[in-house]
Amino acid sequence: MKETNRFFRLGVYILVVVLLNLAGASAFVRFDLTENRIYSLSSVSRKVVAQLREPLTITVFFSPDLPAPYNTVEQYLRDILEEYALYANRNFNYRFLSPGAEGEPGPPSRPDLRKIASDYGIHPVQIQVVEKDEVKFKSAYMGLVIVQGDMIERIGAVTGTEGLEYKLTTSMQRLNNKISALSGLKDKIEVTLYLSRSLSRVAPQIGLKDLETMPKQIETAVGDLNRRLYGTIAYSHADPEDTGQMKDLSERYNLLMLTWPDLGGGSIPAGAGVAGLVASYRGRTYTIPVIQAVSMPLFGTQYRLATADGIKEALEQSIESLVGINETLGYLADRGTLPLSGQPGSAVSTANFQDLASRVYTIKDITLDRGIPEGLGCLLIVRPTEPFSDADLYQIDQALMRGTSLAILLDPFVEKQASDPASPQGRLEAVDTGLKKLLEHYGIGVRRSLALDMNCFKQRMPRQFGGAEQPIYYAPILKGSQITTGEPFMRNIREIVTYKAAPLSIDRKRLTENGLSCTVLLSTSEKSWELDNPAMLNPMFIRPPDDTSVMAAKPLACLVEGRFPSYFAGKNDPAGEAGPVGGGKQSPGTKGPDGTVTKPLAHRGGTVAVSKPAKIFLMGSSEMITDNLVSEEGTNPNAIFIMNVLDVLNHRDDLALLRGKIQTVNPLTVTDESLRALAKAFNIVGLCLLVIIAGLGVWLRRAARRKRIASLFARGGGAS
């Protein structure tokens, strides 16, 4: 009977364990104890997969048996996709395929998988591995594609886990937006290949032997893309022959135009030709180069044909911008602002920022002559160098009143080229654009000076100059309390480098009167001072002030929120001084009694005195969006900071929180010298004292126990 009960209880225990495991497969709890919750999906990620409109499949191509740390990337991918599936609707699917590298033995299906990966645009990458105490390089597939309908988003190389959730979520979001935008198009997207037949005569002379096959390749590539984009493309091929027409097309669309004299002893007559692919939709155009001119030292200019795949990818990106796949980000493109273009590596390039912003926004150039459109979420004003008229300020003020947030990056000085070519550095001249009175009315401003800080970037000098570190005082490094982490979008930003930044002036009294709240996001350390009216910035001639009492923390960036009072409330409307505001129509002007023609009037409503809830971000440095401070991958703290600010200004706080989970820099807490000395002494002496004290405590406890036992036995002996 006892044996029967024992086996019965064992069977019950086994049954309970099995039932618990079955229940846990569908109902379980996960705990993410990481500080940034990097292993848990953000709310925006859950929302995106829960609202998929059409079936979406993520196909991961990952070579098997990869060494560390790449095997952990695959496991992270499996975990995060499984969590996406938990919150997704029935339209979400994913799968893993394991293609081997070229020449690697494996199952017969491996070559087929490699072809599938290649068709999706996923190619093997080179990774470094250590085998048998040797460092080797091998090819491995580590990419994925997201397919929804006939459209594809790809992440070609997943070599790390940083920012992977952000890339996945924004890619899925972009596909959803693309389907909605393309299905709602009323007109066709016109794609025209301009390729002069005359270029075929000179093509062999400049290394373009395959030029004649390009029209067919491009037609095939555009046809493939058109099928994926629901037939929204109208394709045509033009053969400009007239030189005047070529010049007009070259100027209008920035097409490459080649001219040549008689060649080959007259066998090739002098001529000209243009080449380029132009995509246009409702007055907006993008140009994709077909022939690339590359300037090479010693070899001169070399000409190369673009690949069909490269043209297809560039055309798809251009179409996304044309039809407004993403939310619009306005960029002021006149009044001498910093051009949002430039090649990487140039003196002042914003290519990295432009690429990052284009992934989540459709950047639209705004000119004050045409007016600031209604419904714009955010307007970015970067380094204007020309004065704003009252009519210009009126447009900006009234755009703010309509709820358009402003991101303003002002430089108090601009560098003018030196008249002496031998001079390595130009002079700095003050800039007065007239924005000062508008900003000061709201309660903020940019001081005409530069913030210098003892806690700054230090440049290693060449060996011939001693190899010492030269502090660059106008490049402060901000850490700890210098970065306000109270705002959710700033929570995981631990270190930021600024460059040539001007301190801000913040009028707390005026802000309070206006009912506005102001949060200082960035500030220098207490070892900071100001440099007024600098002639030039040579770090070798800049020294900290002898009087340390002038040193104090300086605010460098702030965010102002609330309902802003209009600068023009109760003032005359300066409408006649500029073009239309808010996209209104402009009258042709009228003749006065003396026969003179008055200025045209801009048709608009009355002046709005108080704004809708809006925000202004202000910083005294345009360098924050240049390639000097924004990394190409967009994972450094400066890139995350500026993109998070734009998200918050566009009321996309959830996207900012998702991007903020990326934390590549986490510096140690800075302490003063006395505290460091105390910690060092504790580690050397304090731990030993703690061990001795603990030993004494154990010895005293044992001694007391022996005495207690001895006394018990002594009392027992006396009783007997």
XYZ file of C-alpha atoms in Angstrom:
720
model
C 0.000 0.000 0.000
C 2.821 2.362 0.874
C 4.612 1.564 -2.409
C 1.384 2.288 -4.337
C 0.959 5.681 -2.617
C 4.588 6.537 -3.317
C 4.236 5.845 -7.056
C 0.909 7.693 -7.117
C 2.464 10.811 -5.586
C 5.369 10.598 -8.060
C 2.905 10.426 -10.950
C 1.017 13.435 -9.610
C 4.258 15.431 -9.311
C 5.229 14.599 -12.892
C 1.757 15.537 -14.135
C 1.902 18.897 -12.305
C 5.332 19.684 -13.805
C 4.100 18.841 -17.327
C 0.946 20.958 -16.900
C 2.995 23.899 -15.574
C 5.307 23.707 -18.602
C 2.343 23.575 -20.975
C 0.773 26.576 -19.263
C 4.077 28.441 -19.295
C 4.376 28.006 -23.079
C 1.389 30.310 -23.622
C 1.286 32.328 -20.405
C 4.584 33.436 -18.927
C 6.226 36.485 -17.430
C 9.566 37.994 -18.488
C 11.613 40.358 -16.360
C 14.017 42.769 -18.068
C 16.384 44.059 -15.394
C 18.609 46.114 -17.748
C 18.638 49.865 -17.118
C 17.412 50.805 -20.609
C 15.135 47.756 -20.963
C 17.007 46.824 -24.132
C 15.544 43.322 -24.138
C 11.923 44.515 -23.998
C 9.905 46.035 -26.793
C 8.975 49.701 -26.543
C 5.347 50.761 -26.734
C 5.811 52.136 -30.253
C 7.175 48.768 -31.451
C 4.181 46.944 -29.980
C 1.818 49.428 -31.611
C 3.422 49.091 -35.051
C 3.202 45.282 -35.210
C -0.278 45.279 -33.698
C -1.585 47.569 -36.462
C -0.126 45.888 -39.555
C -2.578 46.272 -42.432
C -1.142 43.605 -44.724
C 0.880 40.420 -44.202
C 4.495 41.211 -43.353
C 7.338 38.690 -43.267
C 10.841 39.141 -41.873
C 13.369 36.749 -43.411
C 16.676 36.508 -41.550
C 19.736 35.181 -43.395
C 22.272 34.088 -40.776
C 25.115 31.658 -41.382
C 25.192 28.773 -38.882
C 27.794 28.075 -36.211
C 29.275 31.568 -36.072
C 31.743 32.276 -33.242
C 31.250 34.834 -30.495
C 30.180 37.596 -30.454
C 28.169 37.012 -33.647
C 26.300 34.006 -32.253
C 24.858 36.233 -29.540
C 23.538 38.572 -32.245
C 21.593 35.698 -33.775
C 20.152 34.737 -30.382
C 19.157 38.344 -29.707
C 17.437 38.452 -33.103
C 15.487 35.300 -32.310
C 14.429 36.671 -28.921
C 13.315 40.067 -30.183
C 11.407 38.645 -33.166
C 9.663 36.214 -30.841
C 8.612 39.147 -28.675
C 7.376 41.050 -31.750
C 5.256 37.991 -32.554
C 3.718 38.036 -29.060
C 2.310 41.548 -29.554
C 1.627 41.374 -33.298
C -1.587 40.607 -35.114
C -1.919 37.739 -37.548
C -0.169 39.693 -40.337
C 3.290 39.315 -38.733
C 5.586 36.395 -39.588
C 9.286 35.687 -39.449
C 11.676 32.933 -40.453
C 15.388 32.121 -40.226
C 17.407 30.753 -43.155
C 21.000 29.518 -42.803
C 22.930 29.938 -46.043
C 26.602 28.944 -45.986
C 29.375 31.071 -47.447
C 30.812 30.416 -50.919
C 32.971 27.293 -50.965
C 31.689 26.133 -47.596
C 30.477 22.515 -47.499
C 26.918 21.989 -46.406
C 23.515 20.583 -47.295
C 22.440 20.703 -50.960
C 19.962 23.467 -50.150
C 22.678 25.954 -49.177
C 23.383 27.228 -52.755
C 19.643 27.842 -53.243
C 19.549 29.870 -50.035
C 22.527 31.916 -51.192
C 20.688 32.731 -54.421
C 17.555 33.718 -52.500
C 19.663 36.022 -50.298
C 21.305 37.551 -53.363
C 17.914 38.151 -55.013
C 16.852 40.073 -51.899
C 20.050 42.132 -51.977
C 21.658 40.403 -48.987
C 25.328 39.605 -49.527
C 27.924 37.976 -47.223
C 30.101 40.199 -45.037
C 33.650 39.659 -43.857
C 34.045 38.829 -40.169
C 37.139 38.183 -38.067
C 37.398 34.899 -36.203
C 40.077 33.201 -34.112
C 40.667 29.529 -34.928
C 43.540 27.451 -33.581
C 45.291 30.540 -32.222
C 45.132 32.209 -35.643
C 43.181 35.289 -36.700
C 41.241 34.556 -39.884
C 38.618 36.231 -41.999
C 35.569 34.447 -43.333
C 32.404 35.330 -45.207
C 29.095 35.077 -43.389
C 25.492 36.033 -44.023
C 24.178 38.355 -41.314
C 21.297 40.301 -42.838
C 17.530 40.415 -43.045
C 14.743 41.640 -45.284
C 11.259 42.852 -44.388
C 8.716 42.059 -47.095
C 5.190 43.442 -47.226
C 3.325 42.867 -50.454
C 5.779 43.609 -53.250
C 7.822 46.070 -51.210
C 11.064 45.362 -49.395
C 13.111 46.982 -46.651
C 16.509 45.439 -46.007
C 19.139 45.577 -43.298
C 22.182 44.231 -45.101
C 24.485 43.639 -42.138
C 23.317 42.899 -38.595
C 26.705 42.672 -36.866
C 25.583 44.056 -33.497
C 22.514 44.476 -31.326
C 22.783 48.253 -30.837
C 19.730 50.010 -32.220
C 18.338 46.862 -33.841
C 14.829 47.340 -32.451
C 14.818 50.929 -33.711
C 15.823 49.811 -37.217
C 13.234 47.038 -37.302
C 10.370 49.172 -36.016
C 11.049 52.177 -38.244
C 11.444 49.900 -41.290
C 8.082 48.241 -40.623
C 6.523 51.643 -39.978
C 7.930 52.962 -43.249
C 6.490 50.005 -45.183
C 3.054 50.625 -43.670
C 3.283 54.317 -44.535
C 4.475 53.508 -48.045
C 1.481 51.290 -48.741
C -0.913 53.993 -47.522
C 0.814 56.740 -49.515
C 1.114 54.799 -52.787
C -2.447 53.503 -52.667
C -3.692 57.086 -52.290
C -1.764 58.616 -55.213
C -3.970 60.416 -57.723
C -1.240 61.078 -60.298
C 1.575 58.997 -61.710
C 5.189 59.465 -60.645
C 7.012 60.491 -63.824
C 10.444 58.931 -64.307
C 12.378 60.102 -67.366
C 15.743 58.854 -68.589
C 17.589 61.647 -70.355
C 20.378 60.035 -72.376
C 21.697 61.642 -75.546
C 22.469 59.194 -78.333
C 25.493 61.309 -79.199
C 27.227 60.047 -76.037
C 27.599 56.590 -77.586
C 30.133 58.002 -80.060
C 32.506 59.172 -77.338
C 31.702 56.502 -74.729
C 34.552 54.090 -75.683
C 37.026 56.960 -75.398
C 36.112 57.636 -71.756
C 35.720 54.055 -70.560
C 31.932 53.751 -70.903
C 31.818 50.724 -73.202
C 28.473 49.476 -71.855
C 26.640 52.780 -72.259
C 24.484 51.463 -75.119
C 23.037 48.747 -72.868
C 22.131 51.182 -70.066
C 18.678 52.217 -71.407
C 17.557 48.586 -71.492
C 19.000 47.892 -68.016
C 17.336 50.980 -66.552
C 14.012 50.161 -68.228
C 14.129 46.671 -66.718
C 15.082 48.015 -63.254
C 12.329 50.639 -63.330
C 9.842 47.999 -64.513
C 10.722 45.739 -61.578
C 10.360 48.661 -59.187
C 7.075 49.705 -60.782
C 5.566 46.271 -60.184
C 6.557 46.503 -56.517
C 5.114 50.014 -56.216
C 1.656 49.085 -57.542
C 2.228 50.517 -61.022
C 2.538 54.126 -59.876
C 5.486 54.962 -62.174
C 5.144 56.371 -65.700
C 8.495 55.757 -67.435
C 9.845 57.451 -70.566
C 13.147 57.806 -72.404
C 14.221 61.110 -73.957
C 17.103 61.681 -76.398
C 18.036 65.392 -76.271
C 19.929 66.424 -79.418
C 19.827 70.221 -79.445
C 22.659 71.863 -77.475
C 20.368 74.572 -76.143
C 17.908 71.979 -74.887
C 20.785 70.083 -73.241
C 21.933 73.192 -71.402
C 18.405 73.911 -70.239
C 17.954 70.346 -68.943
C 21.366 70.400 -67.266
C 20.547 73.615 -65.409
C 16.983 72.623 -64.551
C 17.641 69.092 -63.278
C 21.377 69.229 -62.546
C 22.063 66.595 -65.220
C 25.618 65.700 -66.198
C 26.443 67.372 -69.527
C 29.554 66.362 -71.455
C 31.095 68.339 -74.329
C 34.038 67.277 -76.470
C 36.073 68.563 -79.408
C 36.950 66.626 -82.563
C 38.544 63.327 -81.580
C 40.400 60.610 -83.448
C 41.555 62.870 -86.239
C 38.016 63.934 -87.035
C 36.474 60.451 -86.918
C 34.484 61.572 -83.876
C 33.064 65.049 -84.502
C 32.735 67.603 -81.721
C 29.504 67.338 -79.815
C 27.676 67.269 -76.502
C 25.336 65.050 -74.532
C 23.442 64.834 -71.251
C 22.679 61.864 -69.018
C 20.567 61.401 -65.919
C 17.387 59.890 -64.508
C 14.765 62.356 -63.249
C 11.831 61.458 -60.992
C 9.115 64.103 -60.605
C 5.779 64.368 -58.848
C 3.611 67.469 -58.582
C 6.393 69.931 -59.221
C 9.053 68.237 -57.068
C 11.996 66.498 -58.708
C 14.944 64.278 -57.819
C 17.884 63.468 -60.095
C 19.725 60.134 -60.060
C 23.104 60.158 -61.872
C 23.575 57.600 -64.647
C 27.177 58.570 -65.327
C 29.364 59.384 -62.343
C 32.327 61.726 -62.787
C 35.074 60.929 -60.269
C 38.110 63.195 -59.898
C 41.220 61.125 -59.118
C 44.678 62.534 -58.328
C 47.238 61.940 -61.100
C 44.624 60.317 -63.331
C 42.283 63.263 -63.784
C 38.517 62.825 -64.155
C 37.274 59.257 -64.565
C 33.766 58.349 -65.751
C 31.806 55.373 -64.469
C 28.386 53.966 -65.181
C 26.031 53.547 -62.271
C 24.794 50.006 -61.678
C 21.192 49.081 -62.370
C 20.749 47.928 -58.756
C 22.195 51.196 -57.450
C 19.870 53.210 -59.699
C 16.865 51.149 -58.585
C 17.688 51.713 -54.899
C 18.300 55.455 -55.366
C 15.084 55.792 -57.376
C 13.052 54.056 -54.684
C 14.443 56.394 -52.021
C 13.681 59.400 -54.229
C 10.085 58.248 -54.750
C 9.639 57.868 -50.984
C 10.638 61.514 -50.545
C 8.517 62.696 -53.483
C 5.239 61.173 -52.311
C 5.808 61.905 -48.615
C 6.189 58.439 -47.170
C 7.391 59.966 -43.903
C 6.250 62.970 -41.899
C 7.460 66.299 -43.293
C 10.360 68.179 -41.691
C 10.714 71.758 -42.889
C 14.210 73.169 -43.473
C 14.686 76.892 -44.086
C 16.674 77.043 -47.323
C 17.169 80.783 -47.755
C 18.500 83.790 -45.813
C 22.003 82.294 -46.009
C 21.271 79.184 -43.945
C 23.629 76.222 -43.900
C 22.970 74.167 -47.061
C 21.563 70.759 -46.219
C 23.927 68.969 -48.563
C 27.604 68.399 -49.121
C 29.818 65.428 -49.605
C 31.211 63.521 -46.598
C 34.683 64.751 -45.791
C 34.142 68.308 -47.077
C 34.811 71.336 -44.890
C 31.181 71.717 -43.754
C 29.066 68.684 -44.562
C 25.666 67.710 -43.215
C 25.445 64.488 -45.244
C 25.211 62.240 -42.165
C 22.405 64.282 -40.607
C 20.556 64.498 -43.898
C 20.733 60.719 -44.315
C 19.535 60.054 -40.740
C 16.686 62.554 -40.943
C 15.586 61.252 -44.355
C 15.028 57.785 -42.877
C 12.160 58.992 -40.694
C 11.188 62.362 -42.245
C 10.530 63.825 -45.650
C 12.755 66.914 -45.673
C 11.123 69.835 -47.443
C 13.016 72.998 -48.340
C 11.129 76.076 -47.112
C 11.709 79.526 -48.569
C 10.186 82.606 -46.985
C 9.448 84.087 -50.408
C 6.996 81.227 -51.004
C 5.749 81.096 -47.440
C 5.695 78.577 -44.596
C 2.957 76.034 -45.342
C 0.082 75.275 -43.013
C 0.259 72.098 -40.950
C 4.053 71.897 -40.836
C 5.088 70.096 -37.645
C 8.583 71.539 -37.274
C 10.759 74.119 -39.022
C 14.540 73.826 -38.751
C 16.523 77.090 -38.989
C 20.293 76.511 -39.084
C 22.974 79.211 -39.196
C 21.259 82.036 -41.107
C 23.767 84.680 -42.208
C 21.491 87.192 -43.942
C 19.162 89.608 -42.120
C 15.486 88.783 -41.683
C 13.026 91.520 -42.543
C 10.011 92.208 -40.340
C 7.909 90.359 -42.905
C 10.216 87.333 -42.564
C 9.957 87.449 -38.788
C 6.194 87.768 -39.121
C 6.046 84.532 -41.099
C 8.145 82.673 -38.520
C 6.140 84.156 -35.649
C 2.786 83.268 -37.197
C 3.957 79.757 -38.098
C 4.736 79.324 -34.394
C 1.293 80.687 -33.555
C -0.253 77.995 -35.796
C 1.545 75.304 -33.783
C 4.677 74.779 -35.907
C 7.564 74.074 -33.536
C 10.955 75.655 -34.225
C 14.441 74.158 -34.006
C 16.876 77.087 -34.186
C 20.659 76.634 -34.327
C 22.396 80.012 -34.515
C 26.055 80.882 -34.893
C 27.004 84.250 -33.361
C 30.072 84.362 -35.625
C 30.848 83.190 -39.153
C 34.298 82.487 -40.495
C 35.384 84.670 -43.404
C 38.114 83.423 -45.673
C 41.466 85.104 -45.073
C 42.661 87.486 -47.777
C 46.132 85.959 -47.532
C 46.095 82.495 -49.181
C 48.950 81.437 -46.909
C 46.846 82.054 -43.815
C 45.513 78.717 -42.519
C 42.476 80.245 -40.833
C 39.985 82.977 -41.618
C 38.665 85.673 -39.319
C 35.480 85.397 -37.283
C 32.891 88.091 -37.870
C 29.748 88.716 -35.851
C 26.374 87.910 -37.432
C 23.228 89.949 -36.854
C 20.173 88.424 -38.528
C 17.436 90.197 -36.605
C 16.148 86.996 -34.994
C 17.373 88.321 -31.646
C 14.382 90.599 -31.032
C 11.938 87.826 -31.868
C 13.574 85.319 -29.509
C 14.040 87.859 -26.710
C 10.328 88.639 -26.892
C 9.678 84.993 -26.008
C 12.317 85.110 -23.218
C 15.413 83.452 -24.732
C 18.404 84.445 -26.823
C 21.928 83.634 -27.980
C 24.826 85.627 -26.558
C 27.474 87.067 -28.867
C 30.321 85.024 -27.409
C 31.638 81.475 -27.305
C 31.514 79.126 -24.326
C 34.934 77.776 -23.318
C 35.402 75.006 -20.794
C 38.295 73.391 -18.943
C 36.493 70.044 -19.406
C 37.014 69.837 -23.132
C 38.312 67.712 -25.961
C 42.088 67.335 -25.928
C 44.003 66.913 -29.157
C 47.247 64.943 -29.232
C 50.038 67.114 -30.658
C 52.477 65.698 -33.231
C 55.623 64.071 -31.875
C 57.839 66.857 -33.238
C 55.931 69.282 -30.989
C 56.395 67.153 -27.891
C 53.391 64.860 -28.227
C 51.498 66.622 -25.419
C 47.732 67.096 -25.305
C 46.411 70.442 -26.526
C 43.048 71.361 -24.921
C 40.456 72.655 -27.381
C 38.539 74.868 -24.961
C 35.780 75.687 -27.474
C 34.938 71.957 -27.752
C 33.438 71.235 -24.286
C 32.669 67.635 -23.324
C 29.421 67.516 -21.357
C 28.758 64.760 -18.822
C 26.720 64.012 -15.722
C 24.756 66.952 -14.340
C 25.650 69.048 -17.409
C 23.069 66.993 -19.339
C 19.500 67.267 -18.099
C 18.129 63.745 -17.836
C 14.765 64.762 -16.389
C 13.179 64.735 -19.852
C 12.374 61.174 -21.009
C 14.050 61.661 -24.403
C 17.289 62.729 -22.636
C 17.359 59.872 -20.126
C 20.001 57.688 -21.793
C 22.253 60.417 -23.178
C 25.321 60.437 -20.937
C 27.967 62.371 -22.880
C 27.854 65.019 -25.611
C 30.572 66.968 -27.393
C 29.791 70.539 -28.479
C 31.850 72.729 -30.779
C 31.962 76.511 -31.157
C 28.788 76.873 -29.114
C 27.491 80.199 -27.839
C 25.929 80.412 -24.366
C 22.243 81.228 -24.142
C 20.567 84.098 -22.327
C 17.408 82.963 -20.520
C 15.059 85.604 -19.107
C 13.151 83.687 -16.438
C 10.978 86.672 -15.605
C 9.873 87.122 -19.208
C 9.228 83.391 -19.563
C 7.046 83.426 -16.456
C 5.114 86.450 -17.725
C 4.531 84.644 -21.021
C 3.424 81.479 -19.240
C 6.199 79.417 -20.813
C 8.338 76.652 -19.329
C 12.031 76.433 -20.188
C 14.245 73.367 -19.659
C 18.008 73.735 -20.020
C 19.078 70.547 -21.793
C 22.840 71.140 -22.010
C 25.215 73.324 -20.023
C 28.937 73.653 -19.500
C 30.759 72.794 -16.288
C 31.496 75.222 -13.470
C 34.971 75.650 -14.967
C 33.641 77.554 -17.951
C 34.027 81.113 -19.208
C 33.067 83.215 -22.234
C 35.191 84.473 -25.109
C 33.787 87.752 -26.419
C 34.386 88.938 -29.988
C 37.061 86.394 -30.966
C 39.122 87.379 -34.002
C 40.120 83.792 -34.721
C 40.154 80.503 -32.867
C 43.675 79.221 -32.430
C 43.786 76.826 -29.456
C 47.480 77.552 -28.869
C 46.707 81.192 -28.029
C 43.641 80.648 -25.818
C 44.274 80.533 -22.068
C 41.896 80.222 -19.102
C 41.281 83.488 -17.231
C 43.486 84.273 -14.239
C 40.433 85.338 -12.264
C 38.575 82.067 -11.657
C 35.617 83.955 -10.156
C 34.339 84.644 -13.688
C 33.954 80.916 -14.298
C 30.441 79.515 -14.080
C 28.168 77.057 -15.855
C 26.712 78.353 -19.127
C 23.460 77.084 -20.700
C 24.062 75.795 -24.246
C 20.711 74.334 -25.319
C 17.153 74.751 -24.079
C 13.613 73.638 -24.858
C 10.783 76.145 -24.345
C 7.169 74.931 -24.306
C 3.756 76.488 -23.977
C 1.481 79.007 -25.700
C 3.720 81.728 -27.094
C 2.567 85.348 -27.327
C 2.999 86.848 -30.776
C 5.726 89.448 -31.229
C 3.433 91.249 -33.676
C 0.315 91.325 -31.499
C -1.004 94.905 -31.568
C 1.571 95.975 -34.183
C 1.188 96.868 -37.837
C 1.054 93.855 -40.154
C 4.260 93.851 -42.236
C 2.568 91.723 -44.901
C 3.449 93.954 -47.810
C 7.170 93.479 -47.356
C 7.363 89.851 -48.419
C 5.623 87.002 -50.142
C 2.607 85.076 -48.951
C 2.359 83.613 -45.480
C 0.988 80.132 -45.008
C 0.853 79.468 -48.723
C -1.604 82.291 -49.445
C -1.888 83.977 -52.850
C -0.162 87.229 -53.659
C -1.959 90.070 -55.394
C -0.224 91.667 -58.405
C -0.112 95.129 -56.840
C -2.093 98.305 -57.584
C -1.385 101.802 -58.828
C -1.571 104.714 -56.452
C -2.888 108.239 -57.194
C 0.517 109.323 -58.485
C 0.749 106.363 -60.867
C 3.334 104.424 -58.889
C 2.828 100.703 -58.329
C 2.489 99.688 -54.710
C 4.006 96.505 -53.317
C 1.897 93.351 -53.701
C -0.168 92.332 -50.716
C -0.076 88.890 -49.130
C -3.525 87.445 -48.483
C -3.731 85.947 -45.025
C -5.990 85.959 -42.003
C -5.562 88.345 -39.117
C -2.554 88.207 -36.820
C -2.821 85.373 -34.292
C -1.963 86.808 -30.879
C -1.375 83.595 -28.890
C -0.069 80.339 -30.266
C -1.375 76.830 -30.067
C 0.770 74.614 -27.809
C 4.210 74.677 -29.457
C 7.904 74.268 -28.690
C 11.155 76.037 -29.478
C 14.545 74.348 -29.309
C 17.423 76.828 -29.254
C 21.165 76.225 -29.434
C 24.021 78.544 -30.340
C 25.915 76.187 -32.659
C 25.170 74.877 -36.152
C 27.992 72.341 -35.733
C 25.523 70.027 -33.967
C 24.248 68.735 -37.343
C 27.565 68.578 -39.202
C 29.563 65.429 -39.881
C 32.095 66.567 -37.269
C 29.636 65.644 -34.502
C 27.036 63.363 -36.140
C 28.237 59.862 -36.946
C 27.350 58.115 -40.191
C 25.609 55.248 -38.355
C 23.653 57.650 -36.152
C 24.513 55.807 -32.938
C 26.766 58.338 -31.232
C 25.180 60.493 -28.461
C 25.267 63.691 -30.553
C 23.278 62.074 -33.374
C 20.772 60.557 -30.933
C 20.378 63.905 -29.164
C 19.636 65.994 -32.252
C 17.292 63.381 -33.754
C 15.461 62.983 -30.429
C 14.959 66.749 -30.283
C 13.393 66.730 -33.764
C 11.117 63.836 -32.765
C 9.929 65.706 -29.668
C 9.291 68.880 -31.690
C 7.216 66.787 -34.117
C 5.248 65.244 -31.213
C 6.799 61.806 -31.758
C 8.070 61.263 -28.241
C 7.614 57.503 -28.440
C 10.056 57.305 -31.356
C 12.578 59.378 -29.392
C 12.306 56.982 -26.455
C 12.887 54.031 -28.783
C 15.994 55.612 -30.289
C 17.194 56.578 -26.812
C 17.568 52.915 -25.857
C 20.815 52.983 -27.853
C 23.595 53.843 -25.406
C 27.095 53.568 -26.822
C 28.714 55.882 -24.257
C 28.221 55.427 -20.503
C 30.998 57.328 -18.701
C 31.831 56.870 -15.050
C 30.455 59.399 -12.586
C 32.904 62.266 -12.234
C 34.004 62.857 -8.627
C 36.306 65.405 -7.029
C 39.899 64.600 -6.095
C 39.292 64.257 -2.341
C 36.530 61.693 -2.862
C 38.720 59.712 -5.246
C 41.538 59.699 -2.669
C 39.110 58.515 0.009
C 37.837 55.699 -2.233
C 41.390 54.668 -3.047
C 42.362 54.579 0.637
C 39.275 52.530 1.452
C 40.099 49.975 -1.248
C 43.667 49.627 0.037
C 43.195 49.858 3.813
C 39.468 49.830 4.474
C 38.803 46.365 3.069
C 41.612 44.923 5.199
C 40.174 46.615 8.310
C 36.739 45.218 7.501
C 38.181 41.696 7.272
C 40.009 42.159 10.595
C 36.878 43.537 12.283
C 34.799 40.678 10.887
C 37.397 38.181 12.165
C 37.404 39.784 15.617
C 33.640 39.632 15.673
C 33.641 35.910 14.847
C 36.404 35.283 17.467
C 34.502 37.180 20.176
C 31.294 35.356 19.311
C 33.002 31.964 19.576
C 34.687 32.969 22.845
C 31.341 34.028 24.290
C 29.779 30.743 23.158
C 32.557 28.727 24.858
C 32.067 30.664 28.077
C 28.333 30.096 27.930
C 28.746 26.351 27.409
C 31.355 26.155 30.184
C 29.053 27.979 32.581
C 26.193 25.593 31.746
C 28.355 22.566 32.493
C 29.658 24.226 35.668
C 26.127 24.758 36.939
C 25.214 21.201 36.029
C 28.229 19.807 37.937
C 27.371 21.806 41.032
C 23.794 20.513 41.012
C 24.898 16.899 40.976
